[in-house]
mmCIF file of C-alpha atoms and ligand atoms in Angstrom:
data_model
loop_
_atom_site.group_PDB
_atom_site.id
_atom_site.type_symbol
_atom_site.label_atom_id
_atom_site.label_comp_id
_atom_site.label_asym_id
_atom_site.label_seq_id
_atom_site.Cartn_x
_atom_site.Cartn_y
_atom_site.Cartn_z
ATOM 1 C CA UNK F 1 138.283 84.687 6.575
ATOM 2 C CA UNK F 2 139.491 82.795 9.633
ATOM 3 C CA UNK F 3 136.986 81.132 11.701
ATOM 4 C CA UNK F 4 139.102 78.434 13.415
ATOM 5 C CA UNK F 5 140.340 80.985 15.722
ATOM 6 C CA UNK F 6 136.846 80.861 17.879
ATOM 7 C CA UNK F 7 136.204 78.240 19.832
ATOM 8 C CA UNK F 8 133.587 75.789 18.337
ATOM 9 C CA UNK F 9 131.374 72.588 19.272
ATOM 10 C CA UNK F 10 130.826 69.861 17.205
ATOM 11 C CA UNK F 11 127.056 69.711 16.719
ATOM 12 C CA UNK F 12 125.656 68.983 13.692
ATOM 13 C CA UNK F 13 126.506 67.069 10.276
ATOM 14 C CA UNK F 14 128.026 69.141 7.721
ATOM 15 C CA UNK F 15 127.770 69.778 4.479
ATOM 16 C CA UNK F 16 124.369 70.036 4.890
ATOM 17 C CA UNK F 17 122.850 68.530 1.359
ATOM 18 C CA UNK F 18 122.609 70.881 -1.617
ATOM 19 C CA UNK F 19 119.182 69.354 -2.984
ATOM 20 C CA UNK F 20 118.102 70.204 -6.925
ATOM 21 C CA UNK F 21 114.495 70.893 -6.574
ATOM 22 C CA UNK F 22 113.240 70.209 -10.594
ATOM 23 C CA UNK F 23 109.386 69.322 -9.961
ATOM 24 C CA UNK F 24 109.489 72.887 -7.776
ATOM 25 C CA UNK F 25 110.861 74.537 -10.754
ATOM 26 C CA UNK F 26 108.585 73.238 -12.805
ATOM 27 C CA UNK F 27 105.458 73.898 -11.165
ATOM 28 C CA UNK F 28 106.720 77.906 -10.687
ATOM 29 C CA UNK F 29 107.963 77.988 -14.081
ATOM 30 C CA UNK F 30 111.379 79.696 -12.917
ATOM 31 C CA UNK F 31 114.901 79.145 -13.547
ATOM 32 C CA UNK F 32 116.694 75.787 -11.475
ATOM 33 C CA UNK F 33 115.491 75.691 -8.143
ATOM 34 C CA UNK F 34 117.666 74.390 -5.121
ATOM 35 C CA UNK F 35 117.191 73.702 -2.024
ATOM 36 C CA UNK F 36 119.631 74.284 0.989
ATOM 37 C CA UNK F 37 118.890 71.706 3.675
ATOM 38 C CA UNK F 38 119.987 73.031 6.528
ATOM 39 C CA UNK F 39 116.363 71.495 7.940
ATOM 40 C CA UNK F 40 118.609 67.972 8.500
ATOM 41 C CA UNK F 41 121.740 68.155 10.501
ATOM 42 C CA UNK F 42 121.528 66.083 13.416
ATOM 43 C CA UNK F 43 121.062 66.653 16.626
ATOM 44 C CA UNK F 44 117.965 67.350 18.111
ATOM 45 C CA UNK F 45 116.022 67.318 15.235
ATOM 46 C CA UNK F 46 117.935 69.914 13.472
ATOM 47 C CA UNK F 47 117.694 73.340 12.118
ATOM 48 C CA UNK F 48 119.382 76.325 11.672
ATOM 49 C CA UNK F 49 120.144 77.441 15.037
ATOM 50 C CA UNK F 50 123.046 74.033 14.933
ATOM 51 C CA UNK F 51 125.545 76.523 13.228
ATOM 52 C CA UNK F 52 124.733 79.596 15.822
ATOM 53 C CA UNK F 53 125.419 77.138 18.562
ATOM 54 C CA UNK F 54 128.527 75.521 17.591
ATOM 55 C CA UNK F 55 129.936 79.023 18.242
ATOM 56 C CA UNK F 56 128.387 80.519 21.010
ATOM 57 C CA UNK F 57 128.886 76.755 23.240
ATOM 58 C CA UNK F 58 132.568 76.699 22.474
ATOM 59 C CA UNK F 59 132.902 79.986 23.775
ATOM 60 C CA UNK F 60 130.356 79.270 26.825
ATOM 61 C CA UNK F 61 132.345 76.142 27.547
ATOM 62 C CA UNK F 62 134.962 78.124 27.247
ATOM 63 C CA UNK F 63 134.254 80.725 29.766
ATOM 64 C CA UNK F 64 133.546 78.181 32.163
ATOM 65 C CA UNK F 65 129.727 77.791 32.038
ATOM 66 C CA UNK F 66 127.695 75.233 33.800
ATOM 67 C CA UNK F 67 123.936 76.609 32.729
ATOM 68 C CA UNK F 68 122.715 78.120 29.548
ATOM 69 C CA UNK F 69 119.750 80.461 29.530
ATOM 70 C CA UNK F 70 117.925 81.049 26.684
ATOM 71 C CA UNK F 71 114.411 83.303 25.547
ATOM 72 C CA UNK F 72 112.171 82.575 22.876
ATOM 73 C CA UNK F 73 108.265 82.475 22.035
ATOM 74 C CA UNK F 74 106.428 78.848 23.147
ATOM 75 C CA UNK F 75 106.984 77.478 20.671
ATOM 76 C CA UNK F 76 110.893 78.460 19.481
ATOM 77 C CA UNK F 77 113.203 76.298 17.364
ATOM 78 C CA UNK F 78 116.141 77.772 19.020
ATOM 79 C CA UNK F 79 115.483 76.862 22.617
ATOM 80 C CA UNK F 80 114.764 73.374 21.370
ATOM 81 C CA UNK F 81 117.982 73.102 19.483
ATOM 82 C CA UNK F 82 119.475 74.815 23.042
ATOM 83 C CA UNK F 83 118.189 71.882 24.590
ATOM 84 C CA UNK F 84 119.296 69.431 22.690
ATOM 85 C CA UNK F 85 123.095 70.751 22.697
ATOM 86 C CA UNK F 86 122.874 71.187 26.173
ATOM 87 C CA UNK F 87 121.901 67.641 26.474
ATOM 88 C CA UNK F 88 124.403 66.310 24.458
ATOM 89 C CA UNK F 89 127.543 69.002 26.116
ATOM 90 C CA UNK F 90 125.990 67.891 29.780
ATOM 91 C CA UNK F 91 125.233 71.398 30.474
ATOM 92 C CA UNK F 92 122.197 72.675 32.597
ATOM 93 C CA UNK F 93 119.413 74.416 30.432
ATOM 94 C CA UNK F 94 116.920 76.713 30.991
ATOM 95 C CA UNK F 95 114.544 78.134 28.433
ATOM 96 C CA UNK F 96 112.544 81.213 29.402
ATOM 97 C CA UNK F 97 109.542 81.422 27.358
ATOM 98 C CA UNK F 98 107.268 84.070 26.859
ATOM 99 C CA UNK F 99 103.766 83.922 25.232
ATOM 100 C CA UNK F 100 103.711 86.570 22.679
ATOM 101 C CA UNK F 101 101.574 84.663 19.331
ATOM 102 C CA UNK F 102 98.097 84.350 19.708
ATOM 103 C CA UNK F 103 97.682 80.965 19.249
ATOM 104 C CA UNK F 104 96.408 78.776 22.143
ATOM 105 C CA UNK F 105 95.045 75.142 22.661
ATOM 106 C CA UNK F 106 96.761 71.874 23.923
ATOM 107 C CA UNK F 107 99.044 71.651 20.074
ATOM 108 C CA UNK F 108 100.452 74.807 20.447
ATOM 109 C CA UNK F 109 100.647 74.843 24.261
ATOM 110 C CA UNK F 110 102.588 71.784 24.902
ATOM 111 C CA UNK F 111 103.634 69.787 21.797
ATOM 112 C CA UNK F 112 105.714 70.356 19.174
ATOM 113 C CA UNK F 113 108.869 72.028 20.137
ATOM 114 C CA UNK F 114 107.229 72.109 23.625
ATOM 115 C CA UNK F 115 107.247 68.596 24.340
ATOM 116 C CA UNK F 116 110.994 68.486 22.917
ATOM 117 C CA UNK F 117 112.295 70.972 25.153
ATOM 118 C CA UNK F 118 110.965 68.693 28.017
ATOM 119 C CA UNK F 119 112.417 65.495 26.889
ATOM 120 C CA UNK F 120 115.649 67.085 26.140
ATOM 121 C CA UNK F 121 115.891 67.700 30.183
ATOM 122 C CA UNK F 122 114.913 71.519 29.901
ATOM 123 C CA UNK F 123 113.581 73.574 32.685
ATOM 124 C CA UNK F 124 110.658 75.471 31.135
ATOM 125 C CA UNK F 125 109.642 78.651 32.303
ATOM 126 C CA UNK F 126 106.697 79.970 30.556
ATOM 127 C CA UNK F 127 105.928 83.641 31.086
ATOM 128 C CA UNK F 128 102.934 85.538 30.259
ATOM 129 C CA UNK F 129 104.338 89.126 29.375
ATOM 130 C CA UNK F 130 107.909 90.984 29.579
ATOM 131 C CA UNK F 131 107.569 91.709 33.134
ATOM 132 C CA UNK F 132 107.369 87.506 34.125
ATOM 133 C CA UNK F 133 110.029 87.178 31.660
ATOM 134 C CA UNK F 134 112.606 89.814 33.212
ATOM 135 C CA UNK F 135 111.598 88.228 36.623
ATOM 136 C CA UNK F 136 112.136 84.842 35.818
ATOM 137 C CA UNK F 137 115.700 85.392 34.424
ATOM 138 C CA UNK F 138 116.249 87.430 37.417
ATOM 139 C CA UNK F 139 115.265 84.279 39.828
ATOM 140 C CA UNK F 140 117.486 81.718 37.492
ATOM 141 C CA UNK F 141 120.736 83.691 36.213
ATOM 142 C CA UNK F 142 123.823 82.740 38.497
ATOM 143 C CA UNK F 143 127.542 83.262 37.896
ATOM 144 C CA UNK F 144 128.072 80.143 36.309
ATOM 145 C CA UNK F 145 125.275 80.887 33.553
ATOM 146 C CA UNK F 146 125.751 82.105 30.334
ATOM 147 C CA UNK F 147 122.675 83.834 28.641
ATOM 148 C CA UNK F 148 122.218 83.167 24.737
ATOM 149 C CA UNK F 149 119.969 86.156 22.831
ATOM 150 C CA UNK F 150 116.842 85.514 21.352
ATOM 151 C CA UNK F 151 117.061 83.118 18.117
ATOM 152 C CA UNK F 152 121.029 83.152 19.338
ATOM 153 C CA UNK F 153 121.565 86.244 17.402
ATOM 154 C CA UNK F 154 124.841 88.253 17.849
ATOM 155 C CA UNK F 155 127.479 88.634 16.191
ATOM 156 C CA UNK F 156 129.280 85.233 17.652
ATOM 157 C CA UNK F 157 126.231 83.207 16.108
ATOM 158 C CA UNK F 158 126.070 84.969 13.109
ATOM 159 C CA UNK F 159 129.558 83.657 12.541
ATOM 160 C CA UNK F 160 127.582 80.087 12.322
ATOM 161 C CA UNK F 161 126.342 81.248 9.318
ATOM 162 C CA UNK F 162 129.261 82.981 7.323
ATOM 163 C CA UNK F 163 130.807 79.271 7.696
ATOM 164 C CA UNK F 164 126.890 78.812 5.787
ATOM 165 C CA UNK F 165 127.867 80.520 3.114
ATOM 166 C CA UNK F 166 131.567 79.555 2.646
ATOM 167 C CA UNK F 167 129.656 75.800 2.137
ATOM 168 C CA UNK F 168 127.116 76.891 0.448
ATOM 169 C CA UNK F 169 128.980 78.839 -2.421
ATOM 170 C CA UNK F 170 131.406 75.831 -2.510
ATOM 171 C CA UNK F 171 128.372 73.311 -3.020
ATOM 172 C CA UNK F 172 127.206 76.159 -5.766
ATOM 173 C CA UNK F 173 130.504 76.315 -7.556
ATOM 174 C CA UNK F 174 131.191 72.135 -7.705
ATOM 175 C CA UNK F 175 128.375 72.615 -9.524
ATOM 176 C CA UNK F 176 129.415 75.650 -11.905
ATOM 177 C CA UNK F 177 126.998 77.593 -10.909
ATOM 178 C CA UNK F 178 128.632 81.223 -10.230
ATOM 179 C CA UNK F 179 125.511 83.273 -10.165
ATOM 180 C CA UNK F 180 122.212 82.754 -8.073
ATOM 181 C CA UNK F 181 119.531 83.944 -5.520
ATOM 182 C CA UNK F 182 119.694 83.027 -2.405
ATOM 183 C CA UNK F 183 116.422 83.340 -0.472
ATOM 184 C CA UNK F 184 116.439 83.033 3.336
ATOM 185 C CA UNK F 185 114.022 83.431 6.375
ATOM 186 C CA UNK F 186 114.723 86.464 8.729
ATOM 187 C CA UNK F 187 113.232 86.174 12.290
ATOM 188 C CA UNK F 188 116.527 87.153 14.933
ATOM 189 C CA UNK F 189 118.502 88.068 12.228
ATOM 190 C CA UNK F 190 122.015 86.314 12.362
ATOM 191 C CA UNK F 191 120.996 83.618 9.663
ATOM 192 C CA UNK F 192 120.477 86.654 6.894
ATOM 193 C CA UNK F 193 123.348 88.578 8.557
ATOM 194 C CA UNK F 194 126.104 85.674 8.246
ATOM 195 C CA UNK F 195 124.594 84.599 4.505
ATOM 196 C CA UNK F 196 124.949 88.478 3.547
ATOM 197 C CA UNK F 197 128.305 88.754 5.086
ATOM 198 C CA UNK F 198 129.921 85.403 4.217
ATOM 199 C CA UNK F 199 129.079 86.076 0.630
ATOM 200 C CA UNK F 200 130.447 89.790 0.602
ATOM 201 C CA UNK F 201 133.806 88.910 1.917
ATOM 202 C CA UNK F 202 133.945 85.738 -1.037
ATOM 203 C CA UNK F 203 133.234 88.474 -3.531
ATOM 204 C CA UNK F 204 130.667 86.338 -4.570
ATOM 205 C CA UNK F 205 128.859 87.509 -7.421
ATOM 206 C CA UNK F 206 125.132 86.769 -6.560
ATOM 207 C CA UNK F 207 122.245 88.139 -4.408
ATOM 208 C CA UNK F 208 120.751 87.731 -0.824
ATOM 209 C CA UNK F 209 116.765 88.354 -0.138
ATOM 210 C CA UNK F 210 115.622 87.882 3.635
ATOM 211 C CA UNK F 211 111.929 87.691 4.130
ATOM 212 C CA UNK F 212 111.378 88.804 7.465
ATOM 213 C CA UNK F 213 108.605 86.732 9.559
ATOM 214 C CA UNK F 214 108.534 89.355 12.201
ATOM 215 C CA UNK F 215 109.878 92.496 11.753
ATOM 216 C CA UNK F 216 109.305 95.420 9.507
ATOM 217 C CA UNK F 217 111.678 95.278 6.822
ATOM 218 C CA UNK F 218 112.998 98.632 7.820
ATOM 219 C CA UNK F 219 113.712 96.927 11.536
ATOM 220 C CA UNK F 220 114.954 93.345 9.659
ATOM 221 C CA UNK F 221 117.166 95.644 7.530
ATOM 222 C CA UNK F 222 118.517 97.961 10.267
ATOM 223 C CA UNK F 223 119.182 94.290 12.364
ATOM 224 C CA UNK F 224 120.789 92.565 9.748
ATOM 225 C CA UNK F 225 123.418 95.330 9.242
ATOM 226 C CA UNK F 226 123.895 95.834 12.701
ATOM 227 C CA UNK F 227 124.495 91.446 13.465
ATOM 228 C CA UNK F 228 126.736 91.808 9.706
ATOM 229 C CA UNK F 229 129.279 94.607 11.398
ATOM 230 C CA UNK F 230 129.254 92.768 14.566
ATOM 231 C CA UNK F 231 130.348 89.388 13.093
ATOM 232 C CA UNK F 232 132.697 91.410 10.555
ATOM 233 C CA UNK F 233 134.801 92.732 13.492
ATOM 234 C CA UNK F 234 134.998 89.570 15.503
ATOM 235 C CA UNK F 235 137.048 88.484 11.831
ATOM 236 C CA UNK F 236 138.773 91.885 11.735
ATOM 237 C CA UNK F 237 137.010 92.854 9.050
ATOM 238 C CA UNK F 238 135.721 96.279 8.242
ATOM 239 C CA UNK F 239 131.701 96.902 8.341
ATOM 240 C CA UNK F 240 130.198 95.326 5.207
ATOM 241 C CA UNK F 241 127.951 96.996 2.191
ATOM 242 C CA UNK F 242 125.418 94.607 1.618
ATOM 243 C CA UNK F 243 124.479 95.973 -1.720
ATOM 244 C CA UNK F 244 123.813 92.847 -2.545
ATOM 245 C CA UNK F 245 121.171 91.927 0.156
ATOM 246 C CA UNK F 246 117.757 92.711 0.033
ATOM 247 C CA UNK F 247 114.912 91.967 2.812
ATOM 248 C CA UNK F 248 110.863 92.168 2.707
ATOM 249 C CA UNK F 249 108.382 92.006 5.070
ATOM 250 C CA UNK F 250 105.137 91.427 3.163
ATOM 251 C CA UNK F 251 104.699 87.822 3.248
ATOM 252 C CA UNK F 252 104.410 88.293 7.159
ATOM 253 C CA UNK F 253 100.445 88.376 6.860
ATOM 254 C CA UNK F 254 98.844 89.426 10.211
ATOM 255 C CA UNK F 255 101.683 88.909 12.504
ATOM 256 C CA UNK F 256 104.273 86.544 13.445
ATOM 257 C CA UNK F 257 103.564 82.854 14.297
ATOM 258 C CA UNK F 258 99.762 83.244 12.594
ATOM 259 C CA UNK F 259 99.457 81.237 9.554
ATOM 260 C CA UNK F 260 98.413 82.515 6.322
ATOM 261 C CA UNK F 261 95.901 81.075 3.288
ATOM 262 C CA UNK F 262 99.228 81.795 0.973
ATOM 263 C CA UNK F 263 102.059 80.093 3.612
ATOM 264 C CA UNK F 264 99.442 76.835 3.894
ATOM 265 C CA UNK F 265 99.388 76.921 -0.403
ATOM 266 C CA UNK F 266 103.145 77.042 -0.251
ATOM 267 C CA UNK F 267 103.807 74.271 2.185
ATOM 268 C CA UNK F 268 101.302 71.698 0.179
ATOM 269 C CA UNK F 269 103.720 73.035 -2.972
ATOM 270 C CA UNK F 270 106.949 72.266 -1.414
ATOM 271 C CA UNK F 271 105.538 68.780 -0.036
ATOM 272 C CA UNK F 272 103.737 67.297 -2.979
ATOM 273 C CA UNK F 273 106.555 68.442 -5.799
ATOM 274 C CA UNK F 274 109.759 67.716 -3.634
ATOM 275 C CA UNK F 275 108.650 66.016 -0.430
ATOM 276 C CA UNK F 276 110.172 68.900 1.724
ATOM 277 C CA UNK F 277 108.068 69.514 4.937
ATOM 278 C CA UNK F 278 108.508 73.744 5.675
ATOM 279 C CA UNK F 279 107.524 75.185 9.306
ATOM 280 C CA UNK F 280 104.212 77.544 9.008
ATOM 281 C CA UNK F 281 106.236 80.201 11.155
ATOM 282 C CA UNK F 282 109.669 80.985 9.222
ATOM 283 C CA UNK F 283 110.073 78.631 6.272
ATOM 284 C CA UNK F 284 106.477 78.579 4.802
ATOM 285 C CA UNK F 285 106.414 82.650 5.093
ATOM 286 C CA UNK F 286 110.023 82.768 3.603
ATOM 287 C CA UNK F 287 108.683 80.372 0.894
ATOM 288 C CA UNK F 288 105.807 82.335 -0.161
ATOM 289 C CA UNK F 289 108.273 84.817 -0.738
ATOM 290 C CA UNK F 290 110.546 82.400 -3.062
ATOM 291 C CA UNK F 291 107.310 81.367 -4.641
ATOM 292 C CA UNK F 292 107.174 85.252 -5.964
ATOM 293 C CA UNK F 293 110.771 86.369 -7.144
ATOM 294 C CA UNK F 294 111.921 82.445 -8.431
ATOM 295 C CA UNK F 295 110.215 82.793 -11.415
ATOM 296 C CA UNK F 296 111.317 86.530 -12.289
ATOM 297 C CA UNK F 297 114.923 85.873 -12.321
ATOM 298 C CA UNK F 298 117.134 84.434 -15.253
ATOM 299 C CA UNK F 299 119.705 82.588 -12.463
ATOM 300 C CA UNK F 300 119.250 79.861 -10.247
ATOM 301 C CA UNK F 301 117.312 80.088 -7.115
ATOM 302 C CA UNK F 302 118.332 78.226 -3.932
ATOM 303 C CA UNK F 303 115.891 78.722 -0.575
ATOM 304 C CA UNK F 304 117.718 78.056 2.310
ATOM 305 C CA UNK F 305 115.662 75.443 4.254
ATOM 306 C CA UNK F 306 116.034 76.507 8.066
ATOM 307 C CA UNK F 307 114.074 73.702 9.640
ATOM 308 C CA UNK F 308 111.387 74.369 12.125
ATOM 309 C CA UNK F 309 109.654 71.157 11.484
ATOM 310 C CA UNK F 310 108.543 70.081 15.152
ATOM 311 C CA UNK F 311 106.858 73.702 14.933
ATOM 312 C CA UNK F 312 104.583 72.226 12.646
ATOM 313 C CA UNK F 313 102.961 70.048 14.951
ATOM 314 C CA UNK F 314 102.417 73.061 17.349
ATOM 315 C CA UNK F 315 100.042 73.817 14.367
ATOM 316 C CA UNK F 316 98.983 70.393 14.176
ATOM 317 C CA UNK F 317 95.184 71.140 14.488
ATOM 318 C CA UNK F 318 94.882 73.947 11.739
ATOM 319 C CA UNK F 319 97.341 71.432 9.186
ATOM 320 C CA UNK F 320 94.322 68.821 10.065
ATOM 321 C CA UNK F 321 91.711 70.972 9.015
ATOM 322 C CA UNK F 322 93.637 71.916 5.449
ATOM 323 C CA UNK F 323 94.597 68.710 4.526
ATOM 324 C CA UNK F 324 92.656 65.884 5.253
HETATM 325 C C1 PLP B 401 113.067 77.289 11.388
HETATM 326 C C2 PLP B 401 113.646 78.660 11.504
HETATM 327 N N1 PLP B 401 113.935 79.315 10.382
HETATM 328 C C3 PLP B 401 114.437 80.570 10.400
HETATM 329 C C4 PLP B 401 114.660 81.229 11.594
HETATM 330 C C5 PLP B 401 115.168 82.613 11.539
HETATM 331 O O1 PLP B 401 116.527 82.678 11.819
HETATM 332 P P1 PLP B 401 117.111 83.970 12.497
HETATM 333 O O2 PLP B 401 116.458 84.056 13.854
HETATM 334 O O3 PLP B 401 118.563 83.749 12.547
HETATM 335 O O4 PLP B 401 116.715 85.136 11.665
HETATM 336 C C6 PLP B 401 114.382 80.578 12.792
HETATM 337 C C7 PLP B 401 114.586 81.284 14.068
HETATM 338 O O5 PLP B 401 114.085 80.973 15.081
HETATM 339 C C8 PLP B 401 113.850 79.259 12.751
HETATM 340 O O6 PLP B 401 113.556 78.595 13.872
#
């Protein structure tokens, strides 16, 4: 597996730590427990999107672009991590934004990853429905743009993340550990997609469970495949199995971006037995699902930390009320 062939950015700090999580095992009563801390790599306050964008900026730079365009709900990790690479590569960026969880107040509305974007130079364009969306990309995409996917999913990005894995199962085997469970938040997709591919094409021995935060798991599923095969022929390779992968959907609760009792429990759980912070609308969800399947298995567990902390403090006012 090749990837210095693509063009690439230098954008975040890697390896990210491999972190042994004992007090968290403890508490669940499972096998070791690791976590993946892809939640602090640099720049812009970090997260997973760092590994998407190393890939798709080289090849933006590449192809001449001056302006990146970018979609995502208010309160999106990925346009803030667009923002902050843009700032840093002294390219123009625009994040169109569309209001699609039904969460309001001042919190949600303009802090957080909000009031990020905006310091990182950002041009914000917050839309109401698909229709304001569509229009505003219409009034802002030029020849010199280059338009990134939601949660920079393609196959390009997902690439980010089969480099993810190659670390990860390196960090895994310096530690002779040849057999775990990988758990993983799926919102876009191409995080779960590279993981699942990266660790096919090492022959790696373990498993892959994606707990979607938005989509059915039918629609994850169908997604992650789909991003896999994509990133498998940009590295010649032939459409993956992923027998090895499996994804879920029911920690999702009511919809995406609205907390749950159970992704609240989990976040107090991770922060007073490790002192890891989780976001309420990927990580925490994801974590109530790690919370469920650690202590089943009979190998070690690692959950792949994916940031998202400024999202917190869009839910600043509901954290208040839970744990003063
Ligand atoms: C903190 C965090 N975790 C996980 C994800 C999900 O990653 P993906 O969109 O690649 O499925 C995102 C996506 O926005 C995110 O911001």
């Amino acid at each position: 597996m090749d990837l210095s062939a693509f063009p690439r950015v230098a954008l975040g700090s890697w390896p990210t730590p491999l972190e042994d999580a004992p007090r968290l095992a403890a508490a669940l009563g499972s096998p070791p427990v690791l976590i993946k801390r892809d939640d602090v790599n640099g720049l812009g306050a970090g997260g997973n999107k760092l590994r998407k964008l190393e890939f798709l900026l080289g090849r933006a730079i590449e192809d001449g672009a001056d302006t990146i365009i970018t979609f995502g709900a208010l309160q999106t990790n990925h346009g803030r991590q667009t923002a902050a690479a843009c700032a840093k590569l002294g390219l123009k960026c625009e994040l169109v934004l569309t209001a699609k969880v039904p969460m309001a107040g001042d919190a949600y509305e303009r802090s957080g990853n909000v009031v990020l974007d905006h310091m990182f130079g950002a041009t914000v364009h917050v839309c109401a429905d698909a229709d304001e969306t569509a229009a505003a990309y219409e009034r802002i995409n030029h020849d010199k743009a280059v338009t990134l996917p939601v949660g920079g999913s393609n196959g390009l990005g997902a690439l980010g993340y089969v480099a993810a894995a190659v670390e990860l199962v390196g960090q895994l085997d310096e530690r002779g550990i040849d057999d775990a469970t990988i758990v993983v938040p799926d919102g876009s997709g191409a995080t779960a997609a590279g993981v699942a591919l990266g660790t096919e094409l090492l022959g790696w021995p373990g498993k892959v469970h994606a707990a979607s935060v938005s989509h059915t798991a039918q629609d994850a599923e169908q997604e992650l495949h789909a991003l896999a095969t994509e990133a498998a022929a940009l590295l010649g390779e032939p459409a993956p199995k992923l027998a090895h992968v499996t994804v879920t959907d029911d920690t999702i609760g009511p919809g995406y971006g609205v907390p749950t009792p159970e992704m609240w429990d989990v976040l107090k759980l991770f922060a007073e037995t490790e002192g890891v912070v989780l976001d309420p609308v990927y990580t925490g969800k994801a974590a109530v699902k790690f919370r469920e399947i650690a202590p089943r298995g009979d190998v070690p567990v690692v959950f792949l930390h994916t940031g998202g902390l400024p999202g917190f403090y869009g839910y600043a006012p509901e954290a208040v009320a839970r744990f003063r």
